[in-house]
Structure formats: structure tokens, C-alpha cells
């Protein structure tokens, strides 16, 4: 007999609602609004690996303070993670704005996030480091709710919200859709 997962503590395949506050170097940079926790499936890297590991086994109502080292958050800062692209090769439909996050497909066909670092006369420098790369992240978290994931959610690897009826198959690009992918 396969044991059903207990629904009172954080474990793989369960949908977790969690309040959080994120600080870097003593300064709060992000937090969930009151009554609006983040919702994700545990064990699918919907959240950074170090945080996922730290909350495993927490119970509903439990709070915790967690320091996640850069390597288990957004990775170490890569000083070589910059690429210069001639403006003539830059897609016309993307605004050339410093700080803008864009999606770049590499030679292996993988999509990677990059940030426009600099715009010069005839070239654009892309930064492949996440803005939080190299930073240790300090979280205060509280587990608010836990429920079972649906078979479809487990198949997609992300949470489906009631308001989402985009019919995505785990690769959702629909504008305004917050199915999370
Ligand atoms: Zn989906």
C-alpha cells in the first residue's frame, strides 16, 4: 500500500502557500502582501533550491528564518557572464532599455534569462547573471496552507489557479495568465 502524503507538513508533490519576506544585507527587498502568500508545488524547483530544502517538513502555521547561500539561491556571480551583441542583430520588437529582462535562446536551444546591462552606439551588452546572483538571501517564511496537487498540476510541475483557464500544457506564454509558467 502506498502511503498518502500527510497534509500537515511540507513534502514533495504538495501545494504550499507561504508568506515570505526576503532581505539582502539587512534590507528587505521583497515580501508577500498580507493574505496573498506565494503558492507553489514542493519538490519542483518552483522556488530556489536552498529554500525548498529548508522548508521540507515544516508544519502549517510554523515560521522559520532561513539564510540561503548564493550557490543555493541564484548562483554565484559570473564575471564572464556578459555578451556583447551588435545592435543590428538585436530583435527590433524588443526595446533597448537598460535593466530590461529578455529571453535568449542559446546554441543548444535552451532559453536563458538575460538583462540589458548597457546600450552603446552600436552594440548592446547582455548580462546573464540574475540580479540576485552572488547574494546570500535571508528569508522569514511562514507556512499558511497545504493541499494536495492535482494530477494535472504534477504533470505540469506548477500550480494552476482557479482564474487560469488558458489550457496551457506547461509552457504558458499567454499574456495576463498567472498559471506560473
Ligand atoms: Zn499548466
PDB file of C-alpha atoms and ligand atoms in Angstrom:
ATOM      1  CA  UNK A   1       0.000   0.000   0.000  1.00  0.00           C
ATOM      2  CA  UNK A   2       1.433   3.379  -0.909  1.00  0.00           C
ATOM      3  CA  UNK A   3       1.129   5.889   1.877  1.00  0.00           C
ATOM      4  CA  UNK A   4      -0.750   9.079   1.072  1.00  0.00           C
ATOM      5  CA  UNK A   5       1.310  12.141   1.878  1.00  0.00           C
ATOM      6  CA  UNK A   6       0.405  13.746   5.187  1.00  0.00           C
ATOM      7  CA  UNK A   7      -1.223  17.089   4.560  1.00  0.00           C
ATOM      8  CA  UNK A   8       0.017  18.784   7.700  1.00  0.00           C
ATOM      9  CA  UNK A   9       3.641  19.227   6.736  1.00  0.00           C
ATOM     10  CA  UNK A  10       5.652  20.356   3.739  1.00  0.00           C
ATOM     11  CA  UNK A  11       6.613  17.451   1.471  1.00  0.00           C
ATOM     12  CA  UNK A  12       7.202  16.741  -2.204  1.00  0.00           C
ATOM     13  CA  UNK A  13       4.157  16.900  -4.523  1.00  0.00           C
ATOM     14  CA  UNK A  14       2.126  19.087  -2.143  1.00  0.00           C
ATOM     15  CA  UNK A  15       0.917  22.600  -2.947  1.00  0.00           C
ATOM     16  CA  UNK A  16       2.273  25.001  -0.351  1.00  0.00           C
ATOM     17  CA  UNK A  17       1.026  28.510   0.457  1.00  0.00           C
ATOM     18  CA  UNK A  18       3.739  30.502   2.186  1.00  0.00           C
ATOM     19  CA  UNK A  19       4.175  34.041   3.466  1.00  0.00           C
ATOM     20  CA  UNK A  20       7.695  35.305   2.990  1.00  0.00           C
ATOM     21  CA  UNK A  21       9.945  38.269   3.479  1.00  0.00           C
ATOM     22  CA  UNK A  22      13.291  38.454   1.689  1.00  0.00           C
ATOM     23  CA  UNK A  23      16.227  40.519   2.901  1.00  0.00           C
ATOM     24  CA  UNK A  24      19.637  41.018   1.354  1.00  0.00           C
ATOM     25  CA  UNK A  25      22.384  42.522   3.501  1.00  0.00           C
ATOM     26  CA  UNK A  26      19.856  43.573   6.132  1.00  0.00           C
ATOM     27  CA  UNK A  27      17.478  45.306   3.747  1.00  0.00           C
ATOM     28  CA  UNK A  28      14.015  43.946   2.922  1.00  0.00           C
ATOM     29  CA  UNK A  29      13.779  43.737  -0.867  1.00  0.00           C
ATOM     30  CA  UNK A  30      10.683  41.614  -1.398  1.00  0.00           C
ATOM     31  CA  UNK A  31       7.748  40.215   0.548  1.00  0.00           C
ATOM     32  CA  UNK A  32       4.332  38.694   0.074  1.00  0.00           C
ATOM     33  CA  UNK A  33       1.411  41.001   0.810  1.00  0.00           C
ATOM     34  CA  UNK A  34      -0.897  40.178   3.710  1.00  0.00           C
ATOM     35  CA  UNK A  35      -3.280  37.347   2.787  1.00  0.00           C
ATOM     36  CA  UNK A  36      -1.504  36.867  -0.523  1.00  0.00           C
ATOM     37  CA  UNK A  37       1.088  34.133   0.032  1.00  0.00           C
ATOM     38  CA  UNK A  38       3.130  32.585  -2.765  1.00  0.00           C
ATOM     39  CA  UNK A  39       1.758  29.241  -3.884  1.00  0.00           C
ATOM     40  CA  UNK A  40       3.974  26.539  -5.352  1.00  0.00           C
ATOM     41  CA  UNK A  41       4.485  22.790  -5.608  1.00  0.00           C
ATOM     42  CA  UNK A  42       7.177  21.487  -3.276  1.00  0.00           C
ATOM     43  CA  UNK A  43       9.904  19.455  -4.987  1.00  0.00           C
ATOM     44  CA  UNK A  44       9.667  21.007  -8.469  1.00  0.00           C
ATOM     45  CA  UNK A  45      12.093  23.891  -8.064  1.00  0.00           C
ATOM     46  CA  UNK A  46       9.239  26.378  -8.333  1.00  0.00           C
ATOM     47  CA  UNK A  47      11.250  28.234  -5.679  1.00  0.00           C
ATOM     48  CA  UNK A  48      15.035  28.378  -5.210  1.00  0.00           C
ATOM     49  CA  UNK A  49      16.611  25.035  -4.189  1.00  0.00           C
ATOM     50  CA  UNK A  50      18.007  26.198  -0.836  1.00  0.00           C
ATOM     51  CA  UNK A  51      14.647  27.478   0.350  1.00  0.00           C
ATOM     52  CA  UNK A  52      12.829  24.372  -0.844  1.00  0.00           C
ATOM     53  CA  UNK A  53      15.239  22.251   1.186  1.00  0.00           C
ATOM     54  CA  UNK A  54      14.886  24.428   4.295  1.00  0.00           C
ATOM     55  CA  UNK A  55      11.085  24.270   4.483  1.00  0.00           C
ATOM     56  CA  UNK A  56      10.794  20.492   3.976  1.00  0.00           C
ATOM     57  CA  UNK A  57       8.862  19.052   6.906  1.00  0.00           C
ATOM     58  CA  UNK A  58       7.561  22.409   8.243  1.00  0.00           C
ATOM     59  CA  UNK A  59       4.022  22.342   9.605  1.00  0.00           C
ATOM     60  CA  UNK A  60       1.082  24.645   8.856  1.00  0.00           C
ATOM     61  CA  UNK A  61       1.406  27.774  10.987  1.00  0.00           C
ATOM     62  CA  UNK A  62       5.119  27.234  11.574  1.00  0.00           C
ATOM     63  CA  UNK A  63       7.556  30.107  10.958  1.00  0.00           C
ATOM     64  CA  UNK A  64      11.246  29.958  10.235  1.00  0.00           C
ATOM     65  CA  UNK A  65      14.202  32.173   9.429  1.00  0.00           C
ATOM     66  CA  UNK A  66      16.426  30.801   6.703  1.00  0.00           C
ATOM     67  CA  UNK A  67      19.722  32.006   5.287  1.00  0.00           C
ATOM     68  CA  UNK A  68      20.198  30.679   1.764  1.00  0.00           C
ATOM     69  CA  UNK A  69      23.722  30.958   0.416  1.00  0.00           C
ATOM     70  CA  UNK A  70      24.125  32.348  -3.110  1.00  0.00           C
ATOM     71  CA  UNK A  71      25.126  28.960  -4.525  1.00  0.00           C
ATOM     72  CA  UNK A  72      21.735  27.547  -3.495  1.00  0.00           C
ATOM     73  CA  UNK A  73      19.828  30.671  -4.489  1.00  0.00           C
ATOM     74  CA  UNK A  74      20.526  32.405  -7.803  1.00  0.00           C
ATOM     75  CA  UNK A  75      24.086  31.116  -8.170  1.00  0.00           C
ATOM     76  CA  UNK A  76      27.452  32.735  -7.795  1.00  0.00           C
ATOM     77  CA  UNK A  77      28.135  35.910  -9.739  1.00  0.00           C
ATOM     78  CA  UNK A  78      29.879  35.118 -13.020  1.00  0.00           C
ATOM     79  CA  UNK A  79      32.165  37.989 -14.061  1.00  0.00           C
ATOM     80  CA  UNK A  80      32.325  36.427 -17.521  1.00  0.00           C
ATOM     81  CA  UNK A  81      28.554  36.240 -17.879  1.00  0.00           C
ATOM     82  CA  UNK A  82      28.391  39.159 -20.295  1.00  0.00           C
ATOM     83  CA  UNK A  83      27.855  39.091 -24.054  1.00  0.00           C
ATOM     84  CA  UNK A  84      28.051  41.992 -26.460  1.00  0.00           C
ATOM     85  CA  UNK A  85      25.563  41.930 -29.329  1.00  0.00           C
ATOM     86  CA  UNK A  86      25.675  44.268 -32.344  1.00  0.00           C
ATOM     87  CA  UNK A  87      22.552  46.432 -32.407  1.00  0.00           C
ATOM     88  CA  UNK A  88      21.922  45.260 -35.969  1.00  0.00           C
ATOM     89  CA  UNK A  89      21.421  41.695 -34.659  1.00  0.00           C
ATOM     90  CA  UNK A  90      19.107  42.735 -31.853  1.00  0.00           C
ATOM     91  CA  UNK A  91      15.406  41.922 -32.424  1.00  0.00           C
ATOM     92  CA  UNK A  92      13.506  45.047 -33.472  1.00  0.00           C
ATOM     93  CA  UNK A  93      10.492  44.332 -31.288  1.00  0.00           C
ATOM     94  CA  UNK A  94      12.480  44.445 -28.017  1.00  0.00           C
ATOM     95  CA  UNK A  95      13.063  47.877 -26.528  1.00  0.00           C
ATOM     96  CA  UNK A  96      16.749  48.652 -25.900  1.00  0.00           C
ATOM     97  CA  UNK A  97      16.336  49.609 -22.261  1.00  0.00           C
ATOM     98  CA  UNK A  98      18.951  49.117 -19.565  1.00  0.00           C
ATOM     99  CA  UNK A  99      17.696  46.694 -16.918  1.00  0.00           C
ATOM    100  CA  UNK A 100      15.114  45.026 -19.162  1.00  0.00           C
ATOM    101  CA  UNK A 101      14.912  41.254 -18.756  1.00  0.00           C
ATOM    102  CA  UNK A 102      14.855  39.371 -22.024  1.00  0.00           C
ATOM    103  CA  UNK A 103      14.813  35.725 -23.013  1.00  0.00           C
ATOM    104  CA  UNK A 104      17.691  34.446 -25.129  1.00  0.00           C
ATOM    105  CA  UNK A 105      17.887  31.064 -26.828  1.00  0.00           C
ATOM    106  CA  UNK A 106      21.401  29.604 -26.743  1.00  0.00           C
ATOM    107  CA  UNK A 107      23.069  27.290 -29.281  1.00  0.00           C
ATOM    108  CA  UNK A 108      21.611  24.242 -27.509  1.00  0.00           C
ATOM    109  CA  UNK A 109      18.109  25.665 -27.859  1.00  0.00           C
ATOM    110  CA  UNK A 110      17.736  26.390 -24.138  1.00  0.00           C
ATOM    111  CA  UNK A 111      16.024  29.580 -23.080  1.00  0.00           C
ATOM    112  CA  UNK A 112      18.034  31.750 -20.725  1.00  0.00           C
ATOM    113  CA  UNK A 113      17.161  34.985 -18.967  1.00  0.00           C
ATOM    114  CA  UNK A 114      19.448  37.941 -19.596  1.00  0.00           C
ATOM    115  CA  UNK A 115      19.376  41.585 -18.576  1.00  0.00           C
ATOM    116  CA  UNK A 116      20.327  44.520 -20.751  1.00  0.00           C
ATOM    117  CA  UNK A 117      23.390  45.899 -18.979  1.00  0.00           C
ATOM    118  CA  UNK A 118      24.488  48.635 -21.341  1.00  0.00           C
ATOM    119  CA  UNK A 119      23.377  50.241 -24.594  1.00  0.00           C
ATOM    120  CA  UNK A 120      26.125  51.894 -26.581  1.00  0.00           C
ATOM    121  CA  UNK A 121      26.241  53.490 -30.016  1.00  0.00           C
ATOM    122  CA  UNK A 122      26.235  50.272 -31.994  1.00  0.00           C
ATOM    123  CA  UNK A 123      26.107  47.419 -29.522  1.00  0.00           C
ATOM    124  CA  UNK A 124      24.188  46.068 -26.559  1.00  0.00           C
ATOM    125  CA  UNK A 125      25.766  44.275 -23.605  1.00  0.00           C
ATOM    126  CA  UNK A 126      23.720  41.462 -22.093  1.00  0.00           C
ATOM    127  CA  UNK A 127      24.263  40.266 -18.520  1.00  0.00           C
ATOM    128  CA  UNK A 128      23.382  36.627 -17.916  1.00  0.00           C
ATOM    129  CA  UNK A 129      23.731  36.948 -14.147  1.00  0.00           C
ATOM    130  CA  UNK A 130      20.468  37.045 -12.238  1.00  0.00           C
ATOM    131  CA  UNK A 131      20.184  40.357 -10.326  1.00  0.00           C
ATOM    132  CA  UNK A 132      20.488  38.346  -7.084  1.00  0.00           C
ATOM    133  CA  UNK A 133      23.439  36.227  -8.260  1.00  0.00           C
ATOM    134  CA  UNK A 134      26.258  36.159  -5.718  1.00  0.00           C
ATOM    135  CA  UNK A 135      23.962  37.309  -2.912  1.00  0.00           C
ATOM    136  CA  UNK A 136      23.069  35.403   0.246  1.00  0.00           C
ATOM    137  CA  UNK A 137      19.337  35.612   0.826  1.00  0.00           C
ATOM    138  CA  UNK A 138      17.720  35.869   4.237  1.00  0.00           C
ATOM    139  CA  UNK A 139      14.113  34.678   4.328  1.00  0.00           C
ATOM    140  CA  UNK A 140      11.451  34.834   7.003  1.00  0.00           C
ATOM    141  CA  UNK A 141       8.803  32.339   5.996  1.00  0.00           C
ATOM    142  CA  UNK A 142       5.526  31.044   7.406  1.00  0.00           C
ATOM    143  CA  UNK A 143       3.597  28.064   6.076  1.00  0.00           C
ATOM    144  CA  UNK A 144      -0.002  29.196   5.637  1.00  0.00           C
ATOM    145  CA  UNK A 145      -1.715  26.294   3.912  1.00  0.00           C
ATOM    146  CA  UNK A 146      -1.015  22.922   2.356  1.00  0.00           C
ATOM    147  CA  UNK A 147      -3.132  20.968  -0.111  1.00  0.00           C
ATOM    148  CA  UNK A 148      -2.731  18.042  -2.444  1.00  0.00           C
ATOM    149  CA  UNK A 149      -1.744  18.867  -6.020  1.00  0.00           C
ATOM    150  CA  UNK A 150      -3.972  17.717  -8.861  1.00  0.00           C
ATOM    151  CA  UNK A 151      -2.642  15.150 -11.315  1.00  0.00           C
ATOM    152  CA  UNK A 152      -2.508  17.882 -13.948  1.00  0.00           C
ATOM    153  CA  UNK A 153      -0.510  20.211 -11.715  1.00  0.00           C
ATOM    154  CA  UNK A 154       2.014  17.453 -11.003  1.00  0.00           C
ATOM    155  CA  UNK A 155       2.300  16.720 -14.702  1.00  0.00           C
ATOM    156  CA  UNK A 156       2.941  20.393 -15.500  1.00  0.00           C
ATOM    157  CA  UNK A 157       5.157  20.926 -12.469  1.00  0.00           C
ATOM    158  CA  UNK A 158       3.381  24.127 -11.462  1.00  0.00           C
ATOM    159  CA  UNK A 159       0.277  25.284  -9.637  1.00  0.00           C
ATOM    160  CA  UNK A 160      -2.928  26.063 -11.523  1.00  0.00           C
ATOM    161  CA  UNK A 161      -5.013  28.875 -10.122  1.00  0.00           C
ATOM    162  CA  UNK A 162      -8.789  28.974 -10.443  1.00  0.00           C
ATOM    163  CA  UNK A 163      -8.700  32.026 -12.662  1.00  0.00           C
ATOM    164  CA  UNK A 164      -6.371  30.332 -15.140  1.00  0.00           C
ATOM    165  CA  UNK A 165      -8.140  28.550 -17.968  1.00  0.00           C
ATOM    166  CA  UNK A 166      -5.504  29.096 -20.592  1.00  0.00           C
ATOM    167  CA  UNK A 167      -5.294  25.376 -21.360  1.00  0.00           C
ATOM    168  CA  UNK A 168      -1.523  25.603 -21.391  1.00  0.00           C
ATOM    169  CA  UNK A 169       0.385  22.362 -21.400  1.00  0.00           C
ATOM    170  CA  UNK A 170       3.086  23.541 -19.060  1.00  0.00           C
ATOM    171  CA  UNK A 171       4.552  26.115 -21.387  1.00  0.00           C
ATOM    172  CA  UNK A 172       2.315  29.088 -20.953  1.00  0.00           C
ATOM    173  CA  UNK A 173       3.136  32.341 -22.733  1.00  0.00           C
ATOM    174  CA  UNK A 174      -0.355  33.795 -22.526  1.00  0.00           C
ATOM    175  CA  UNK A 175      -0.411  37.450 -21.608  1.00  0.00           C
ATOM    176  CA  UNK A 176      -2.108  38.065 -18.295  1.00  0.00           C
ATOM    177  CA  UNK A 177      -2.149  34.407 -17.381  1.00  0.00           C
ATOM    178  CA  UNK A 178      -0.686  33.677 -13.991  1.00  0.00           C
ATOM    179  CA  UNK A 179      -0.594  29.916 -14.146  1.00  0.00           C
ATOM    180  CA  UNK A 180       3.048  30.404 -13.210  1.00  0.00           C
ATOM    181  CA  UNK A 181       4.782  29.157 -16.356  1.00  0.00           C
TER     182      UNK A 181
HETATM  183 ZN1  LIG B   1      -0.085  24.422 -16.613  1.00  0.00          ZN
END
